[in-house]
Every structure is written in structure tokens, then in C-alpha cells.
Short mmCIF file of C-alpha atoms in Angstrom, two decimals:
data_model
loop_
_atom_site.label_atom_id
_atom_site.label_comp_id
_atom_site.label_asym_id
_atom_site.label_seq_id
_atom_site.Cartn_x
_atom_site.Cartn_y
_atom_site.Cartn_z
CA MET A 1 0.00 0.00 0.00
CA SER A 2 1.70 3.17 -1.16
CA THR A 3 -0.47 5.58 0.82
CA TYR A 4 1.77 5.33 3.88
CA PRO A 5 5.39 5.35 2.59
CA ASP A 6 6.58 7.56 5.47
CA HIS A 7 5.11 5.17 7.99
CA ALA A 8 6.90 2.19 6.38
CA ALA A 9 10.27 3.95 6.63
CA ALA A 10 9.58 5.10 10.19
CA LEU A 11 8.52 1.63 11.31
CA THR A 12 11.59 0.08 9.67
CA ALA A 13 13.75 2.56 11.60
CA LEU A 14 11.89 1.67 14.81
CA LEU A 15 12.60 -2.05 14.33
CA THR A 16 16.28 -1.23 13.71
CA GLU A 17 16.34 0.70 17.00
CA CYS A 18 14.69 -2.26 18.73
CA GLY A 19 17.30 -4.79 17.70
CA MET A 20 16.08 -5.94 14.27
CA PRO A 21 18.70 -4.20 12.04
CA ASP A 22 17.89 -6.18 8.88
CA ALA A 23 14.11 -5.91 9.12
CA ARG A 24 12.16 -4.06 6.46
CA VAL A 25 8.50 -3.09 6.90
CA GLU A 26 5.99 -3.39 4.09
CA ILE A 27 2.54 -1.96 4.75
CA THR A 28 -0.10 -4.32 3.36
CA GLY A 29 -3.30 -2.65 4.51
CA ALA A 30 -5.10 -0.48 7.03
CA ALA A 31 -7.14 -2.42 9.59
CA SER A 32 -8.75 0.71 10.97
CA LEU A 33 -8.35 4.45 10.89
CA GLY A 34 -9.77 5.35 14.28
CA ALA A 35 -10.15 8.67 16.00
CA GLN A 36 -7.20 7.94 18.27
CA ARG A 37 -5.12 5.45 16.32
CA ILE A 38 -4.19 4.23 12.88
CA THR A 39 -3.89 0.45 12.81
CA LEU A 40 -1.81 -0.80 9.89
CA LEU A 41 -1.32 -4.38 8.77
CA ILE A 42 2.36 -4.87 8.00
CA ASP A 43 4.74 -7.61 6.88
CA ILE A 44 8.19 -7.57 8.47
CA HIS A 45 10.76 -8.90 5.97
CA ASP A 46 13.91 -10.14 7.67
CA GLY A 47 16.06 -12.17 5.28
CA ASP A 48 13.81 -14.91 3.94
CA VAL A 49 11.44 -14.69 6.89
CA VAL A 50 8.20 -12.70 6.61
CA THR A 51 6.39 -12.00 9.87
CA PRO A 52 2.83 -10.68 9.66
CA ALA A 53 2.40 -7.93 12.25
CA VAL A 54 0.29 -4.95 13.23
CA ALA A 55 1.49 -1.37 13.78
CA GLN A 56 -0.61 0.97 15.86
CA ILE A 57 0.26 4.62 15.52
CA SER A 58 -1.39 7.11 17.85
CA THR A 59 -2.92 10.16 16.25
CA GLY A 60 -5.22 11.25 19.05
CA VAL A 61 -5.18 14.40 21.04
CA LEU A 62 -6.67 12.80 24.17
CA GLY A 63 -4.29 11.88 26.97
CA ALA A 64 -3.29 8.24 27.04
CA VAL A 65 -0.71 5.93 28.55
CA ALA A 66 2.74 6.25 26.94
CA ALA A 67 3.31 3.58 24.28
CA THR A 68 6.35 2.16 26.09
CA ASP A 69 4.33 1.86 29.32
CA GLU A 70 1.50 0.25 27.36
CA ALA A 71 3.95 -2.28 25.89
CA ALA A 72 5.38 -3.05 29.35
CA LEU A 73 1.87 -3.60 30.68
CA ILE A 74 0.94 -5.92 27.80
CA ARG A 75 3.99 -8.04 28.65
CA LEU A 76 2.89 -8.18 32.33
CA ALA A 77 -0.61 -9.19 31.22
CA ALA A 78 0.84 -12.03 29.14
CA GLU A 79 2.72 -13.27 32.20
CA SER A 80 -0.56 -13.15 34.11
CA GLY A 81 -2.23 -15.47 31.59
CA VAL A 82 -4.15 -12.83 29.61
CA PRO A 83 -4.31 -13.49 25.85
CA VAL A 84 -2.47 -10.55 24.24
CA PRO A 85 -0.47 -9.95 21.06
CA THR A 86 3.32 -10.28 21.45
CA VAL A 87 4.86 -6.81 21.42
CA LEU A 88 7.81 -6.60 19.00
CA ALA A 89 8.68 -2.92 19.37
CA ALA A 90 7.35 0.23 21.02
CA THR A 91 8.28 3.89 21.04
CA ASN A 92 6.86 7.14 22.32
CA HIS A 93 8.36 9.00 19.33
CA LEU A 94 8.34 7.21 15.99
CA PRO A 95 11.57 8.06 14.12
CA GLY A 96 10.88 10.94 11.76
CA ALA A 97 7.15 11.15 12.44
CA GLY A 98 7.15 11.66 16.19
CA GLN A 99 3.96 9.80 17.12
CA PRO A 100 3.81 7.00 19.69
CA ALA A 101 3.68 3.54 18.07
CA ILE A 102 3.53 -0.13 18.98
CA VAL A 103 4.36 -3.03 16.66
CA SER A 104 2.90 -6.40 17.63
CA ALA A 105 2.79 -9.87 16.12
CA ARG A 106 -0.49 -10.50 14.32
CA VAL A 107 -3.07 -12.63 16.13
CA ASP A 108 -5.85 -14.41 14.27
CA GLY A 109 -9.31 -13.15 15.06
CA GLU A 110 -12.15 -10.78 14.31
CA SER A 111 -12.42 -7.39 16.03
CA ILE A 112 -15.44 -5.83 14.31
CA PRO A 113 -18.24 -6.04 16.90
CA ARG A 114 -21.19 -6.89 14.65
CA ARG A 115 -19.16 -9.57 12.87
CA ILE A 116 -18.22 -11.06 16.25
CA LEU A 117 -21.92 -11.17 17.17
CA ARG A 118 -22.85 -12.73 13.83
CA GLY A 119 -20.15 -15.39 14.27
CA LEU A 120 -21.64 -16.69 17.53
CA SER A 121 -24.56 -18.83 16.43
CA HIS A 122 -25.64 -20.21 19.82
CA GLN A 123 -26.21 -18.50 23.14
CA SER A 124 -23.85 -20.99 24.76
CA ASP A 125 -21.04 -19.78 22.44
CA GLY A 126 -21.61 -16.21 23.58
CA ASP A 127 -21.65 -17.30 27.20
CA ALA A 128 -18.35 -19.14 26.73
CA LEU A 129 -16.82 -15.96 25.29
CA ALA A 130 -18.21 -13.90 28.19
CA ALA A 131 -16.62 -16.34 30.65
CA GLU A 132 -13.29 -16.01 28.82
CA CYS A 133 -13.55 -12.22 29.07
CA GLY A 134 -14.22 -12.61 32.82
CA SER A 135 -11.20 -14.85 33.17
CA ALA A 136 -8.99 -12.43 31.20
CA LEU A 137 -10.11 -9.54 33.39
CA ALA A 138 -9.32 -11.53 36.54
CA GLY A 139 -5.85 -12.09 35.06
CA ILE A 140 -5.38 -8.35 34.50
CA HIS A 141 -6.56 -7.59 38.03
CA ARG A 142 -4.06 -10.14 39.42
CA ILE A 143 -1.09 -8.13 38.07
CA ASP A 144 0.88 -6.78 41.00
CA PRO A 145 0.28 -3.01 40.79
CA THR A 146 3.72 -2.37 42.25
CA ASN A 147 5.20 -3.96 39.10
CA ALA A 148 3.06 -1.86 36.78
CA PRO A 149 4.71 0.99 34.84
CA SER A 150 4.91 4.05 37.08
CA GLY A 151 3.39 6.21 34.36
CA LEU A 152 -0.05 4.61 34.72
CA PRO A 153 -2.63 7.07 36.02
CA ALA A 154 -4.09 6.06 39.38
CA LEU A 155 -7.23 6.94 41.29
CA ASP A 156 -6.74 8.32 44.80
CA ALA A 157 -6.54 5.23 47.03
CA HIS A 158 -8.22 7.07 49.94
CA ASP A 159 -11.39 7.92 48.02
CA PRO A 160 -11.25 6.52 44.49
CA TYR A 161 -14.89 7.30 43.80
CA ALA A 162 -14.66 10.96 44.74
CA SER A 163 -11.47 11.37 42.72
CA TRP A 164 -13.15 9.74 39.71
CA CYS A 165 -16.20 12.04 40.06
CA ASN A 166 -13.96 15.10 40.32
CA GLN A 167 -12.27 14.23 37.03
CA LEU A 168 -15.62 13.67 35.32
CA GLU A 169 -16.94 16.98 36.65
CA SER A 170 -13.86 18.76 35.39
CA ASP A 171 -14.31 17.25 31.89
CA LEU A 172 -18.04 18.01 31.95
CA GLY A 173 -17.29 21.62 32.83
CA ARG A 174 -15.14 22.01 29.71
CA LEU A 175 -17.95 21.07 27.30
CA PRO A 176 -19.36 23.99 25.31
CA VAL A 177 -23.02 23.15 25.94
CA PRO A 178 -24.81 22.14 29.17
CA HIS A 179 -25.71 18.49 29.82
CA PRO A 180 -28.16 18.30 32.77
CA ALA A 181 -28.64 14.54 32.24
CA ILE A 182 -24.91 13.91 32.79
CA ARG A 183 -25.01 16.33 35.72
CA LEU A 184 -27.83 14.25 37.28
CA GLY A 185 -25.70 11.15 36.73
CA LEU A 186 -22.73 12.80 38.43
CA ASN A 187 -24.89 13.81 41.41
CA TRP A 188 -26.14 10.22 41.70
CA LEU A 189 -22.57 8.89 41.58
CA ARG A 190 -21.50 11.19 44.39
CA ARG A 191 -24.48 10.16 46.55
CA ASN A 192 -24.26 6.39 45.93
CA LYS A 193 -20.62 5.41 46.37
CA PRO A 194 -20.20 1.62 46.40
CA SER A 195 -18.33 -0.73 48.73
CA ARG A 196 -14.53 -0.54 48.56
CA PRO A 197 -12.44 -3.26 46.94
CA ASP A 198 -9.72 -4.98 49.00
CA ALA A 199 -7.21 -3.07 46.91
CA LEU A 200 -7.05 -0.98 43.77
CA THR A 201 -5.64 -2.94 40.84
CA VAL A 202 -4.43 -2.50 37.28
CA VAL A 203 -7.50 -2.15 35.05
CA HIS A 204 -7.56 -2.29 31.26
CA GLY A 205 -9.96 0.65 31.11
CA ASP A 206 -11.31 -0.02 27.61
CA LEU A 207 -12.10 -3.74 27.43
CA ARG A 208 -15.28 -4.02 25.38
CA ASN A 209 -16.69 -5.60 22.25
CA GLY A 210 -14.52 -3.78 19.70
CA ASN A 211 -11.25 -4.06 21.62
CA ILE A 212 -11.06 -7.84 21.67
CA LEU A 213 -10.08 -10.37 19.02
CA VAL A 214 -12.31 -13.41 18.69
CA HIS A 215 -11.14 -16.47 16.78
CA ARG A 216 -13.54 -19.38 16.19
CA GLY A 217 -15.72 -18.16 19.04
CA HIS A 218 -12.90 -17.80 21.54
CA LEU A 219 -11.07 -14.78 22.93
CA SER A 220 -7.72 -14.70 21.12
CA ALA A 221 -6.43 -11.30 22.30
CA VAL A 222 -7.23 -8.29 24.46
CA LEU A 223 -6.27 -5.15 22.51
CA ASP A 224 -5.87 -1.39 22.98
CA TRP A 225 -4.36 -0.87 26.42
CA GLU A 226 -3.89 2.90 26.15
CA LEU A 227 -6.56 3.69 28.77
CA ALA A 228 -5.10 1.33 31.40
CA HIS A 229 -4.88 2.76 34.90
CA ILE A 230 -5.04 1.85 38.59
CA SER A 231 -8.61 1.63 39.81
CA ASP A 232 -11.37 -0.47 41.35
CA PRO A 233 -11.29 -3.77 39.42
CA MET A 234 -15.07 -3.65 39.00
CA GLU A 235 -14.59 -0.68 36.65
CA ASP A 236 -13.61 -3.10 33.87
CA LEU A 237 -16.59 -5.38 34.47
CA GLY A 238 -19.11 -2.55 34.45
CA TYR A 239 -17.61 -1.01 31.32
CA LEU A 240 -17.72 -4.28 29.36
CA CYS A 241 -21.48 -4.41 29.98
CA LEU A 242 -22.49 -0.90 28.84
CA ARG A 243 -25.52 -1.00 26.57
CA THR A 244 -23.63 1.00 23.95
CA TRP A 245 -21.17 -1.92 23.52
CA ARG A 246 -23.95 -4.46 22.92
CA PHE A 247 -24.46 -3.21 19.36
CA GLY A 248 -28.22 -3.66 19.40
CA ASN A 249 -28.14 -7.09 21.04
CA ASP A 250 -29.40 -5.54 24.25
CA SER A 251 -30.57 -8.64 26.11
CA ARG A 252 -27.02 -10.09 26.09
CA VAL A 253 -25.58 -7.85 28.77
CA CYS A 254 -21.92 -8.77 28.27
CA GLY A 255 -20.82 -7.19 25.00
CA GLY A 256 -24.05 -8.18 23.22
CA PHE A 257 -22.89 -11.82 23.23
CA GLY A 258 -23.00 -13.23 26.77
CA SER A 259 -25.08 -13.30 29.91
CA LEU A 260 -24.09 -11.49 33.06
CA GLU A 261 -24.06 -14.85 34.88
CA ALA A 262 -21.49 -16.26 32.44
CA LEU A 263 -19.26 -13.21 32.92
CA ILE A 264 -19.52 -13.45 36.72
CA ASN A 265 -18.75 -17.18 36.65
CA GLY A 266 -15.72 -16.65 34.43
CA TYR A 267 -14.44 -13.82 36.62
CA GLU A 268 -14.96 -15.59 39.94
CA SER A 269 -13.63 -18.95 38.69
CA ALA A 270 -10.37 -17.18 37.83
CA GLY A 271 -10.13 -15.67 41.30
CA GLY A 272 -11.93 -12.33 40.87
CA THR A 273 -14.27 -10.96 43.53
CA TRP A 274 -17.60 -9.72 42.18
CA ARG A 275 -19.22 -6.74 43.95
CA PRO A 276 -22.72 -6.03 42.60
CA ASP A 277 -23.00 -2.51 44.02
CA ALA A 278 -19.67 -1.53 42.47
CA PHE A 279 -20.67 -3.16 39.17
CA HIS A 280 -23.77 -0.94 38.96
CA TRP A 281 -21.82 2.14 40.08
CA TRP A 282 -19.17 1.63 37.41
CA MET A 283 -21.72 0.95 34.68
CA THR A 284 -23.27 4.27 35.60
CA ALA A 285 -19.92 6.03 35.91
CA ARG A 286 -18.54 4.81 32.60
CA THR A 287 -21.83 5.52 30.80
CA ALA A 288 -21.53 9.12 32.01
CA TRP A 289 -17.84 9.10 31.02
CA TRP A 290 -18.59 7.97 27.48
CA ALA A 291 -21.40 10.51 27.14
CA VAL A 292 -18.78 13.16 27.97
CA GLY A 293 -16.29 11.50 25.59
CA LEU A 294 -18.71 11.62 22.67
CA ALA A 295 -19.63 15.20 23.50
CA MET A 296 -15.89 16.06 23.50
CA GLN A 297 -15.52 14.56 20.03
CA GLY A 298 -18.43 16.66 18.77
CA ALA A 299 -16.95 19.71 20.49
CA ALA A 300 -13.56 19.10 18.82
CA PHE A 301 -15.35 19.33 15.48
CA SER A 302 -17.24 22.48 16.49
CA ALA A 303 -13.98 24.07 17.64
CA GLY A 304 -12.37 23.37 14.27
CA LEU A 305 -9.83 20.87 15.65
CA THR A 306 -11.01 18.21 13.20
CA ASP A 307 -13.09 18.07 10.03
CA SER A 308 -14.03 14.41 10.57
CA ILE A 309 -17.71 13.83 9.88
CA VAL A 310 -17.50 10.76 12.13
CA LEU A 311 -16.39 12.85 15.10
CA ALA A 312 -19.00 15.48 14.25
CA ALA A 313 -21.66 12.75 14.34
CA SER A 314 -20.45 11.66 17.78
CA GLY A 315 -22.08 14.77 19.19
CA ARG A 316 -25.44 13.47 18.04
CA ARG A 317 -24.84 10.15 19.80
CA VAL A 318 -24.71 11.75 23.26
CA PRO A 319 -28.50 11.34 23.88
CA GLU A 320 -28.12 7.53 23.61
CA LEU A 321 -25.68 7.54 26.50
CA GLU A 322 -27.72 10.09 28.44
CA TYR A 323 -30.78 7.89 28.04
CA ASP A 324 -28.85 4.84 29.31
CA LEU A 325 -27.52 6.93 32.17
CA LEU A 326 -31.00 8.04 33.27
CA ASN A 327 -32.20 4.42 33.10
CA LEU A 328 -29.31 3.37 35.34
CA ILE A 329 -29.98 6.01 38.02
CA ASP A 330 -33.80 5.87 37.69
CA PRO A 331 -34.70 2.34 36.56
CA MET B 1 -42.75 28.28 0.63
CA ILE B 2 -40.20 26.45 -1.44
CA ASP B 3 -40.81 23.04 -2.91
CA PRO B 4 -39.31 20.45 -2.32
CA SER B 5 -38.94 21.17 1.41
CA ALA B 6 -35.61 21.09 3.22
CA ALA B 7 -36.59 17.83 4.95
CA ALA B 8 -37.53 16.21 1.62
CA LEU B 9 -34.21 17.27 0.09
CA LEU B 10 -32.26 15.88 3.04
CA ASP B 11 -34.07 12.57 2.58
CA ALA B 12 -33.11 12.66 -1.09
CA VAL B 13 -29.45 13.31 -0.20
CA ALA B 14 -29.55 10.47 2.34
CA ASN B 15 -31.02 8.09 -0.25
CA ALA B 16 -28.45 9.07 -2.88
CA LEU B 17 -25.64 8.44 -0.39
CA THR B 18 -27.07 5.13 0.81
CA ASN B 19 -28.13 3.72 -2.56
CA GLN B 20 -25.39 5.06 -4.82
CA VAL B 21 -22.31 6.33 -2.97
CA VAL B 22 -22.07 3.63 -0.26
CA PRO B 23 -22.15 0.67 -2.72
CA ALA B 24 -19.61 2.41 -4.98
CA SER B 25 -17.06 3.14 -2.23
CA THR B 26 -14.91 1.22 0.27
CA GLY B 27 -13.11 1.69 3.56
CA SER B 28 -13.21 5.03 5.32
CA ALA B 29 -14.93 6.76 2.36
CA GLN B 30 -17.77 4.26 2.58
CA HIS B 31 -18.00 4.71 6.35
CA SER B 32 -18.11 8.50 5.96
CA ALA B 33 -20.88 8.18 3.36
CA ARG B 34 -22.94 6.03 5.75
CA VAL B 35 -22.43 8.52 8.56
CA ALA B 36 -23.33 11.42 6.26
CA ALA B 37 -26.55 9.68 5.19
CA ASN B 38 -27.48 9.09 8.81
CA LEU B 39 -26.79 12.73 9.68
CA CYS B 40 -29.09 13.85 6.84
CA ARG B 41 -31.90 11.75 8.28
CA ILE B 42 -31.24 13.14 11.77
CA ILE B 43 -31.35 16.73 10.51
CA ALA B 44 -34.58 16.02 8.57
CA ARG B 45 -36.24 14.82 11.79
CA GLU B 46 -34.76 17.72 13.75
CA LEU B 47 -36.25 20.24 11.31
CA GLU B 48 -39.72 18.83 11.91
CA SER B 49 -39.55 18.90 15.72
CA PRO B 50 -36.45 20.60 17.13
CA ARG B 51 -37.30 20.33 20.83
CA ASP B 52 -39.84 19.19 23.40
CA PRO B 53 -41.81 22.39 24.14
CA VAL B 54 -43.70 21.05 27.17
CA ALA B 55 -40.69 19.77 29.15
CA THR B 56 -38.65 22.86 28.30
CA ALA B 57 -41.44 25.18 29.52
CA GLU B 58 -41.78 23.17 32.73
CA ILE B 59 -38.05 23.42 33.42
CA GLY B 60 -38.37 27.21 33.11
CA ARG B 61 -41.33 27.21 35.50
CA LEU B 62 -39.47 24.97 37.98
CA LEU B 63 -36.57 27.43 38.07
CA GLY B 64 -38.83 30.49 38.30
CA LEU B 65 -37.89 31.83 34.89
CA PRO B 66 -40.32 34.07 32.96
CA PRO B 67 -42.73 32.14 30.67
CA ASP B 68 -41.10 33.54 27.55
CA ALA B 69 -37.57 32.53 28.64
CA ASP B 70 -35.33 31.16 25.92
CA PRO B 71 -35.31 27.31 26.05
CA ASP B 72 -31.50 27.18 25.83
CA GLU B 73 -31.35 29.58 28.77
CA ALA B 74 -33.66 27.32 30.83
CA TRP B 75 -31.49 24.29 30.00
CA SER B 76 -28.31 26.15 31.04
CA ALA B 77 -29.95 27.41 34.20
CA LEU B 78 -30.97 23.87 35.17
CA ASP B 79 -27.43 22.60 34.55
CA LYS B 80 -26.06 25.34 36.75
CA ALA B 81 -28.62 24.74 39.51
CA LEU B 82 -27.80 21.01 39.54
CA GLN B 83 -24.13 21.83 40.17
CA THR B 84 -25.02 22.60 43.79
CA GLY B 85 -25.83 18.89 44.28
CA ASP B 86 -29.40 19.75 45.42
CA ALA B 87 -31.01 16.29 45.84
CA GLU B 88 -34.56 17.63 45.78
CA LEU B 89 -34.00 19.53 42.55
CA ALA B 90 -32.43 16.40 41.07
CA GLU B 91 -35.52 14.40 41.93
CA VAL B 92 -38.10 16.83 40.55
CA SER B 93 -36.12 17.71 37.44
CA LEU B 94 -35.26 14.14 36.47
CA PRO B 95 -38.58 13.39 34.66
CA LEU B 96 -38.26 16.66 32.75
CA VAL B 97 -34.65 15.95 31.76
CA ARG B 98 -35.72 12.47 30.75
CA ALA B 99 -38.47 13.94 28.53
CA VAL B 100 -35.97 16.24 26.82
CA VAL B 101 -33.41 13.44 26.32
CA GLU B 102 -36.08 11.07 24.98
CA HIS B 103 -37.18 13.76 22.55
CA GLU B 104 -33.56 14.25 21.39
CA LEU B 105 -33.24 10.51 20.98
CA SER B 106 -36.43 10.40 18.91
CA ILE B 107 -34.49 12.67 16.54
CA THR B 108 -31.03 11.11 16.68
CA LYS B 109 -31.86 7.39 16.99
CA PRO B 110 -35.56 6.58 17.46
CA THR B 111 -34.97 2.82 17.52
CA TYR B 112 -32.86 3.18 20.67
CA LEU B 113 -35.99 4.10 22.65
CA ASP B 114 -37.52 0.70 21.99
CA GLY B 115 -34.56 -1.32 23.29
CA ALA B 116 -34.01 -3.02 26.61
CA ARG B 117 -33.00 -0.88 29.54
#
């Protein structure tokens, strides 16, 4: 693909820096051109050996974990039994281009949510996948936080819920138009803090249908670790179950494919501790968070920071999340 | 009055995008065309019924604003009043906020209102 010649040269230089001096990168396709990241399919030619790989190059303006920290965390997750792609190289400044980038070995599997849902023909298949997601999350939450990269953002251990609400309120205050529905959600969150976990843990922060690879009905990799942080482990469980990530398959609470019971069983069987009050709190909290996130994307368009029609349209998706939010605080 | 109406033209644009441009394109261009078609349909619905007049008027009344207050002003005033964390205001305003959000959703994605909670 000749559209990205600069990226090919930059990625080749990155591999040279990372100990593969004879490697040459050929870009074979673009897997996705997201708001935050470009994901390119690449072949790494090294002598006679061709290794299919994936290069993710950050383009976003939102704050995220540094690519080298993300790579270190993915390696820790692998040691903890979480299915992840093998990281081949990572940098916070791609040679020449300057963006953060991660190169990983390619893993077989489907990541497009509706195709994942179509590929699961029986409810039991979806439940098995939900259990595997639960097990993977328990593996992430088992990572010793003291080993985690020091650059990971962390909630205040003394009052994680208040610190989370303060951040949301600050983001909400920066939006150009008022959102009373999100404000009602924030007030509810402040008044209904859940039980505390035994300890804050590493959380993935963005594990949902869309950030997983599914191969023949099974979880083959957990992707996109750039929102990882230190938090209440139930944050990940609540987020995975947001209605917005069910892609219309609303009765299957876990990602549109699995039951809540299957997710709980998978999580607890792998050593996780399920806390129902915290699950509901985090579903509410992350619904409010994504309402703000979509509104920020729309605002970036209105402010002239992007001309993307997709980001412009995000602004018109906010009522979906606000509606979900009101249903969570006022069932 | 001009014929065809703005809403009818937006529907025509949406149909042209969906039936002609989407099948003839791929990748991000195809995705953008789908999004553009959807936005045309949203704007067509918005032109017919931009806001919920009843809920907006009630929010103004709840906050003691004059009956002819601008709806955007009432919405901003409610947002500001909720920042105090007033639990009683949250309770009485919630059904009104819900009515406004449901009206917005009937414009942006009407099928979402029928789904499971």
C-alpha cells in the first residue's frame, strides 16, 4: 500500500532501533483508521522470513498511557495469563514522524463487533466468550500493581470514587453546551458510592466488544491498552457491559454476546471478587464518562480541531448515552 | 414556501448516499458516506420537531424563569442549579430531563428508545 510510505520507513527505523537491524517493513493494509489510532497491517521482511504484524500509531489528542508503558503492561498481562499480542517494538516518538507507536505480532481473530456477534450462532457460544472475558479480566486484576509501569494514572486510594467524580466533573465543565442529564448522573454517583475493593488494581480501562479479538468463538487477544490505569477492578466489568457496547443485542448484557451470569462465573472462577454494588456504580460512571467523551468529540469538530464527519456525528450520539444513564440512576 | 422542502431534500441526499455512494465506495470513504446519510436523516427529523416544548417550559417554570424565557437559557440554568448537588432539585427535574433526552433521541436514533433498559 503506497499511501503510507513515510510510515513504512519510520517503522523500519523503529525495528532497527529495537534490535532488528535487517528488518524491512511493508505496509499491506489499514485495519482501521480510528479517532485515536491508525492500525496498519504490515509484513516484516527479515532475510527470507516474513512476519505478519500490526502497527498501531497514535494520532489522538486525548491523553493516554505512553506507548512504552503500554507495551510493558501488555507483557505483564501475558505473564498473568491474559491473551495478548506479542509486542515486537514500542516507542513514544516514531523516528521521523514523532507519534507513539507499537508493533505487535499478528493474532488471528475478528475485532469488528457486529461480525463477532454474527459469528456466535448459539447462546452458549456467547456465554463461553463472556466467561473467557471474565477470566482475562481476573488475570489483568491479578497483576501486582507495584510492578506496573509508574506512568499509569491512578485513582486516589483514599477515596477513588470521589477522585473519579472530580475528574468527570472537570471534563463536563469544559464542554461547550450544558448536559443536565450527565449532571444528574454525576450527582447520583456522588451520593451512591459503592463498597470498597480490597485493593485498587491494574485495570484495562477499555475492554469491550470492539477491543477484543475473537477467533472461532474464543477470545484470542485483548487489545488497545492505552486507557489502562489503577482503579477499582469492577470498573472493567461494568464497562464491558455498557448497553452502547452491545451493538443492538441488548438482552445479552456482556458485549451483546453473553449473559451477566457467564461473565460473573468466568471472573470468579479465575479468582476475581464480584461486587454487585460496584458493578452498577461503574456501569453508571462509565456511561456518564462515554457521554462526555462523545460530547468532546463533537466539540472538537465544532472548535475546528477536526473536520471528521464521524467525530461530528459523535455529538449526536450523546442522547443515547444520556438515556442509558438516566435508566441506570432511575430504573 | 419552497418546494421540495428542506426535509424532503435531506431525505433525497440520504437516499443518494445510501443507494449510490455507499455501494460504490470502500473503507473510510464508505464509512463517511454512511455517517453522512445518517446525519441527513437526523437533521430532517430535527427540522420537523427541534425540541420538546412542554418539558422545556416546565423546566423554566421549575426554576422560576419568565414564561417567555429562551429554552437554551432554561437548559443552562438547570445545569447550573444542579451543580449545587441539590437532591430535591435532582428528583423533581429528572422526569423533565428524561423527557428532553427522549425527545432528542427520537431525533437522533428513534430505535434506541424501543430497546431493553
